[in-house]
XYZ file of C-alpha atoms in Angstrom:
446
model
C -29.547 -106.870 -75.566
C -28.946 -102.806 -76.143
C -27.471 -100.862 -78.806
C -26.431 -97.300 -79.978
C -26.857 -95.453 -83.315
C -24.324 -93.178 -84.040
C -25.311 -90.451 -85.915
C -22.419 -88.618 -88.300
C -23.634 -86.899 -91.461
C -27.113 -88.524 -91.297
C -28.772 -86.075 -88.937
C -32.425 -87.393 -89.992
C -35.039 -89.974 -89.138
C -36.749 -90.603 -92.254
C -35.498 -92.784 -95.250
C -32.811 -93.971 -93.083
C -32.440 -97.281 -93.587
C -29.240 -97.629 -91.202
C -31.045 -96.320 -88.369
C -33.781 -98.561 -89.198
C -31.519 -101.626 -88.380
C -30.650 -100.293 -85.230
C -34.002 -99.396 -84.356
C -35.503 -102.844 -85.254
C -32.941 -104.677 -83.052
C -33.824 -106.401 -79.878
C -33.577 -104.348 -76.709
C -33.074 -100.718 -75.826
C -31.436 -98.009 -78.265
C -29.289 -95.146 -77.444
C -29.304 -92.723 -80.122
C -25.694 -90.344 -80.230
C -23.944 -87.707 -82.540
C -20.389 -86.982 -82.353
C -19.369 -83.510 -82.476
C -16.022 -83.287 -84.109
C -16.013 -83.513 -87.880
C -13.768 -85.965 -89.915
C -10.588 -84.798 -88.375
C -11.386 -81.153 -87.290
C -12.443 -80.637 -83.848
C -15.564 -79.070 -83.382
C -13.369 -75.722 -81.638
C -11.804 -75.274 -84.818
C -14.818 -74.800 -86.914
C -15.955 -71.268 -87.755
C -19.309 -69.599 -85.638
C -21.440 -70.021 -88.389
C -20.514 -73.327 -89.080
C -20.773 -74.317 -85.099
C -23.990 -73.072 -84.942
C -25.881 -74.701 -88.287
C -24.153 -77.735 -86.494
C -25.814 -77.201 -83.460
C -29.112 -75.857 -85.514
C -28.778 -79.731 -87.060
C -28.867 -81.286 -83.813
C -31.401 -79.163 -81.719
C -33.923 -80.325 -84.558
C -33.086 -84.329 -84.339
C -33.050 -83.326 -80.720
C -36.322 -82.114 -80.443
C -37.738 -84.803 -82.961
C -36.312 -87.471 -80.176
C -37.983 -86.236 -77.460
C -34.576 -85.204 -75.496
C -33.209 -88.143 -75.976
C -30.045 -87.484 -78.549
C -26.534 -87.359 -76.427
C -24.414 -85.166 -78.178
C -20.533 -86.315 -77.083
C -17.091 -84.812 -78.548
C -15.498 -87.192 -80.276
C -15.149 -91.046 -81.454
C -13.531 -91.856 -78.241
C -16.286 -90.584 -75.995
C -18.668 -92.978 -77.936
C -16.317 -95.825 -77.441
C -16.126 -95.010 -73.624
C -19.791 -94.596 -73.276
C -20.604 -98.009 -75.461
C -18.571 -99.579 -72.751
C -20.292 -98.459 -69.566
C -23.258 -98.982 -71.240
C -22.089 -102.606 -72.042
C -23.867 -102.366 -75.294
C -23.843 -105.381 -77.612
C -23.565 -103.642 -80.694
C -22.873 -100.200 -82.730
C -24.694 -99.112 -85.910
C -23.944 -96.326 -87.998
C -24.311 -95.712 -91.944
C -21.897 -96.169 -94.190
C -18.955 -93.635 -95.378
C -17.021 -93.153 -98.464
C -14.880 -89.827 -97.745
C -11.039 -90.378 -96.950
C -10.909 -89.605 -93.371
C -14.718 -91.060 -92.863
C -13.102 -94.543 -93.499
C -10.392 -93.982 -91.411
C -12.177 -92.888 -88.244
C -14.951 -95.760 -88.760
C -12.107 -98.199 -89.019
C -10.315 -96.545 -85.785
C -13.543 -96.857 -83.922
C -14.698 -100.511 -85.047
C -11.190 -101.536 -83.762
C -11.385 -99.870 -80.615
C -15.287 -101.471 -80.123
C -14.330 -104.929 -81.085
C -11.437 -104.968 -78.999
C -14.003 -104.477 -76.045
C -16.415 -107.227 -77.683
C -19.177 -104.826 -79.214
C -19.747 -105.740 -82.755
C -19.973 -102.693 -85.426
C -22.968 -103.143 -88.007
C -22.499 -100.673 -90.713
C -25.628 -99.741 -92.831
C -26.366 -98.287 -96.063
C -24.849 -94.850 -96.482
C -26.363 -91.331 -97.645
C -26.008 -91.687 -101.500
C -28.934 -92.664 -104.148
C -25.830 -95.327 -105.536
C -23.470 -96.209 -103.352
C -19.860 -95.247 -104.447
C -17.809 -97.698 -105.913
C -21.208 -99.138 -107.487
C -20.808 -97.545 -110.646
C -18.358 -99.176 -112.996
C -17.191 -99.570 -116.979
C -17.748 -102.887 -118.284
C -14.064 -103.615 -117.302
C -14.700 -103.257 -113.746
C -12.550 -99.463 -113.626
C -14.102 -96.545 -112.140
C -15.394 -93.821 -114.347
C -13.212 -90.750 -114.907
C -15.516 -88.538 -116.932
C -18.729 -87.729 -115.901
C -21.298 -87.905 -118.694
C -20.789 -91.914 -119.018
C -20.765 -92.014 -115.088
C -24.199 -90.283 -115.003
C -25.494 -92.275 -117.835
C -24.421 -95.562 -115.519
C -25.522 -94.017 -112.601
C -29.374 -93.744 -113.932
C -29.317 -97.393 -114.334
C -28.859 -98.422 -110.751
C -30.727 -95.657 -109.175
C -33.332 -96.951 -106.995
C -35.477 -93.748 -105.953
C -38.151 -95.399 -103.709
C -37.580 -94.257 -100.223
C -37.516 -96.690 -97.271
C -40.219 -96.363 -94.578
C -39.231 -95.062 -90.672
C -39.439 -97.710 -88.198
C -40.657 -96.896 -84.413
C -38.799 -95.110 -81.852
C -40.248 -96.664 -78.695
C -37.118 -98.392 -78.216
C -34.997 -95.563 -77.529
C -33.566 -94.521 -74.278
C -31.938 -91.692 -73.306
C -28.406 -91.569 -72.206
C -27.521 -90.606 -68.660
C -26.628 -86.959 -68.779
C -23.829 -87.345 -65.798
C -21.990 -89.243 -68.546
C -22.030 -86.409 -70.864
C -18.876 -84.337 -70.185
C -19.170 -82.414 -73.611
C -21.555 -78.981 -73.387
C -22.765 -78.568 -77.173
C -24.988 -75.541 -76.285
C -27.243 -76.144 -78.769
C -29.159 -72.940 -78.063
C -26.800 -71.185 -79.948
C -27.826 -72.811 -82.656
C -31.591 -71.649 -82.601
C -31.326 -68.738 -84.957
C -29.878 -71.001 -87.742
C -31.956 -72.473 -90.209
C -31.379 -76.235 -90.500
C -33.128 -79.709 -89.364
C -34.553 -82.411 -91.265
C -38.369 -80.764 -91.243
C -36.837 -77.404 -92.821
C -35.211 -79.606 -95.202
C -38.403 -81.177 -96.697
C -39.969 -77.502 -96.436
C -37.107 -76.314 -98.461
C -37.234 -79.215 -100.953
C -41.150 -78.150 -101.331
C -40.382 -74.644 -101.984
C -38.170 -75.278 -104.341
C -40.446 -77.657 -106.407
C -43.224 -74.928 -105.935
C -41.509 -71.657 -107.071
C -37.517 -72.557 -108.657
C -37.670 -75.764 -110.385
C -39.040 -74.937 -113.524
C -36.497 -72.569 -114.145
C -33.580 -74.421 -112.452
C -31.982 -74.973 -115.651
C -31.625 -71.413 -116.635
C -31.149 -69.693 -113.098
C -28.925 -71.661 -111.679
C -25.942 -69.895 -112.275
C -27.384 -66.453 -111.499
C -26.020 -65.384 -108.594
C -28.229 -62.701 -108.009
C -31.596 -64.514 -108.399
C -31.224 -67.213 -105.705
C -32.491 -69.908 -108.275
C -31.013 -72.669 -106.597
C -32.565 -75.926 -104.556
C -30.859 -74.334 -101.025
C -30.652 -78.175 -100.027
C -27.012 -78.587 -99.732
C -26.712 -77.942 -96.007
C -29.321 -80.400 -95.493
C -27.317 -83.109 -98.072
C -24.174 -82.249 -96.176
C -25.810 -83.076 -92.787
C -27.829 -85.954 -93.781
C -30.879 -84.306 -92.950
C -32.659 -85.651 -96.094
C -31.387 -88.719 -98.364
C -31.258 -87.530 -102.104
C -33.341 -90.402 -102.729
C -36.054 -88.651 -101.064
C -35.460 -85.488 -103.063
C -35.510 -87.591 -106.564
C -38.733 -89.184 -105.126
C -40.736 -86.276 -105.234
C -39.170 -84.191 -108.173
C -41.669 -83.673 -111.057
C -40.825 -84.042 -114.740
C -39.446 -81.504 -116.917
C -36.083 -79.575 -118.092
C -35.491 -77.879 -114.758
C -35.663 -81.219 -112.532
C -33.789 -83.015 -115.106
C -30.569 -80.409 -114.522
C -30.913 -80.766 -111.290
C -31.085 -85.027 -110.945
C -27.534 -84.454 -112.902
C -26.427 -81.762 -110.325
C -26.980 -84.736 -107.426
C -25.468 -86.769 -109.885
C -22.460 -84.811 -109.947
C -22.162 -84.768 -106.091
C -22.232 -88.511 -106.201
C -19.730 -88.733 -109.193
C -17.235 -86.706 -106.918
C -17.855 -88.765 -103.696
C -16.984 -91.430 -106.187
C -13.983 -90.606 -107.301
C -12.842 -89.751 -103.708
C -13.640 -93.214 -102.889
C -11.730 -94.616 -105.842
C -8.587 -91.958 -104.723
C -8.533 -91.253 -101.201
C -5.544 -89.555 -101.475
C -7.009 -86.787 -103.655
C -8.765 -85.318 -100.763
C -5.422 -83.078 -100.428
C -3.163 -84.097 -103.061
C -3.698 -84.108 -107.147
C -5.966 -86.299 -108.912
C -3.739 -85.146 -112.049
C -0.347 -85.728 -110.409
C 2.010 -83.528 -112.719
C 0.108 -80.430 -111.349
C 2.135 -80.859 -108.061
C 4.899 -79.661 -110.000
C 3.499 -76.280 -111.213
C 5.347 -73.280 -109.590
C 2.616 -71.799 -106.823
C 3.407 -68.522 -104.633
C 3.036 -69.114 -100.725
C -0.194 -67.719 -99.485
C 0.887 -63.743 -98.588
C -0.783 -60.909 -97.931
C -2.868 -61.473 -100.784
C -4.477 -64.364 -99.915
C -5.440 -62.713 -96.723
C -6.966 -59.816 -98.863
C -9.053 -62.718 -101.077
C -10.149 -64.733 -97.448
C -11.639 -61.089 -96.195
C -13.400 -60.401 -99.240
C -10.829 -57.188 -100.311
C -9.324 -57.865 -103.525
C -10.811 -55.286 -105.458
C -12.835 -57.197 -107.608
C -16.451 -56.947 -106.413
C -17.330 -60.516 -107.612
C -14.727 -62.212 -105.731
C -15.115 -60.101 -102.603
C -19.169 -60.497 -102.922
C -18.770 -64.108 -103.010
C -15.926 -64.161 -100.291
C -18.431 -62.294 -97.964
C -21.025 -64.234 -98.407
C -19.158 -67.442 -97.067
C -18.269 -65.123 -93.883
C -21.540 -63.694 -93.737
C -23.738 -66.676 -94.390
C -21.451 -69.302 -94.426
C -22.543 -70.583 -98.065
C -21.475 -69.328 -101.220
C -23.290 -69.660 -104.681
C -22.008 -72.443 -106.338
C -21.177 -70.421 -109.693
C -19.233 -68.008 -107.610
C -17.172 -70.645 -105.551
C -15.898 -71.667 -109.073
C -14.836 -67.927 -109.753
C -13.243 -67.431 -106.530
C -11.387 -70.542 -106.796
C -10.090 -69.658 -110.263
C -8.891 -66.096 -108.771
C -6.877 -68.095 -106.059
C -5.351 -70.584 -108.208
C -4.594 -68.429 -111.305
C -4.640 -64.970 -110.381
C -2.948 -65.464 -107.200
C -1.061 -68.423 -108.313
C -1.891 -70.180 -105.093
C -2.322 -74.063 -104.704
C -6.048 -74.830 -104.355
C -5.712 -76.706 -100.759
C -5.204 -73.592 -99.242
C -8.564 -72.542 -100.911
C -10.270 -76.152 -99.999
C -9.196 -75.460 -96.435
C -10.702 -72.251 -96.027
C -14.253 -73.573 -97.500
C -13.908 -76.666 -94.550
C -13.470 -74.140 -92.148
C -16.401 -71.788 -92.992
C -18.785 -74.019 -95.464
C -22.279 -75.304 -93.472
C -22.625 -77.431 -96.508
C -19.354 -78.558 -96.373
C -18.483 -81.844 -98.033
C -15.468 -83.562 -98.602
C -15.432 -84.811 -102.202
C -17.532 -81.910 -103.496
C -15.091 -79.672 -101.731
C -11.619 -80.983 -102.950
C -12.710 -81.598 -106.370
C -14.854 -78.641 -107.073
C -11.515 -76.809 -106.159
C -9.759 -79.914 -108.470
C -11.870 -79.016 -111.176
C -11.022 -75.290 -111.583
C -7.551 -76.210 -110.619
C -7.525 -77.861 -113.684
C -6.181 -81.143 -111.920
C -9.357 -83.295 -111.474
C -11.746 -85.446 -112.976
C -13.726 -83.967 -115.822
C -11.435 -80.791 -115.059
C -12.187 -77.565 -116.596
C -9.033 -77.049 -118.748
C -6.044 -74.822 -116.879
C -6.005 -72.540 -119.558
C -9.489 -71.405 -118.816
C -9.173 -68.387 -116.487
C -12.290 -66.862 -115.525
C -12.300 -63.334 -116.174
C -13.892 -62.044 -112.646
C -15.251 -58.799 -114.165
C -16.551 -60.484 -117.494
C -18.291 -63.651 -114.819
C -19.947 -60.870 -112.600
C -21.466 -59.211 -115.544
C -22.846 -62.345 -116.804
C -23.949 -63.707 -113.679
C -24.847 -60.878 -111.994
C -26.070 -58.642 -114.615
C -27.745 -55.572 -112.541
C -25.020 -55.531 -109.915
C -27.581 -56.863 -107.418
C -25.417 -59.506 -105.907
C -22.311 -57.423 -105.566
C -24.325 -54.328 -103.772
C -25.691 -56.677 -100.999
C -22.802 -58.219 -99.901
C -20.358 -55.469 -100.557
C -21.553 -52.407 -98.461
C -19.020 -50.051 -100.202
C -20.371 -50.534 -103.593
C -24.448 -50.106 -102.837
C -24.012 -46.585 -104.357
C -23.325 -47.625 -107.684
C -26.678 -48.232 -109.873
C -26.812 -51.287 -112.520
C -23.667 -52.993 -113.191
C -21.451 -50.208 -112.526
C -21.143 -52.217 -109.260
C -18.705 -54.540 -110.998
C -16.433 -52.158 -111.944
C -16.098 -49.453 -109.608
C -12.839 -47.902 -111.170
C -14.775 -46.537 -114.221
C -16.887 -44.509 -112.073
C -15.788 -41.247 -110.613
C -17.419 -41.907 -107.310
C -16.558 -45.587 -107.421
C -14.028 -45.915 -104.515
C -15.856 -42.680 -102.474
C -17.260 -45.489 -99.607
C -13.646 -47.261 -99.354
C -13.844 -50.189 -101.201
C -10.412 -51.205 -102.135
C -8.366 -50.621 -105.027
C -7.496 -54.041 -107.336
C -4.681 -56.051 -105.685
C -3.363 -57.240 -109.288
C -4.214 -56.464 -112.860
C -6.382 -60.060 -114.149
C -4.486 -59.626 -117.993
C -1.448 -59.920 -116.369
C -1.675 -62.584 -114.019
C -3.261 -64.345 -116.794
C -0.442 -64.634 -118.831
C 1.385 -65.333 -116.132
C -0.495 -68.363 -115.430
C -0.346 -69.528 -118.870
C 3.633 -69.233 -118.637
C 3.301 -71.325 -115.671
C 1.477 -74.062 -117.519
C 3.580 -73.957 -120.569
C 6.463 -74.418 -118.108
C 4.612 -77.607 -116.523
C 4.419 -79.034 -119.615
C 7.896 -78.569 -121.010
C 8.703 -80.864 -117.721
């Protein structure tokens, strides 16, 4: 009896219980990954995001000595499963809206061909849907969720099964060319994830609780890409953390990720719809040239522009800056959060459906545990607080590199601030803040 294991967002070999189920079954095992990402065809992703996936597949391919097949879509998976005549297809459980639909569709297609689908444990420390109140209803607020989440947490990694049964799928059956070499210069992979965790523990975790919001210090874990691609299990991370304030805060951030996963699992429509439905009635603007300026990092507000350019250049953005650019889009430009979330999905190499949608809804005021809508981030004061010496801005906004210290945050106050071509501000923040609050008042009156 032969089987397939379907890699999705779980591109690792260690601490992988679903993969172990496949490897421990009787007979040959074929390993396969699909390129299309939860409703987004691979070709529609930004080049940086494409290469991050190529890099992940490439490193997994090396670990498997060339025995990983990458196909374009789940339909190709079904076709190959039929050709191989496998009895079972193993896969990790998924919880996001599109992932659940995709797996259900593939399961139906495979069952019609007489192929069983075996769903193993997923990629969260605590399975979404597990943490509930005493009455069985899900939590809507993070802090009590976190306390209950801790009671369910088992941070003991599982062992790695033998790869002796793994066989390669015939290359002539593979019509999709993933061009793995294009991802060689992108840092990714299971080995890199473990090295990143080690570096974080050795050099940054003690100050994590103090430095994580500073865009200029690089004080975060840099593990979001690995978690998104499943190159490391959160259980593995937690099992290796030392004690201390920094580690405690970091575990809380991992729990935020699992809280958002739980919220999306319980409310699958909130991938693109409002959790608090009344915000759908607010008066918004259609995307226009100012939206294009936001995407290009040319709003004239240095902290916003630095974040958007960091995203375009690196495929990543500091989490505090994500809040700043999101607030600017929703409350200065008055554009619905879904437009920003879609832009992030296209470009973020650490894209996670639940964290993306509900992170945006937090800022938009419509999500669980949301920041109140009337909390409007001032992009200048936020920059001065979280990039006090202007180093983050100067790194990504080259037109402001000649301004010293925090002058980079307020080029309009320097006689040479615009000498290198930095754009003027596209709006007046105080005016747009007042307009956002007027629109909120209108909503309350409905």
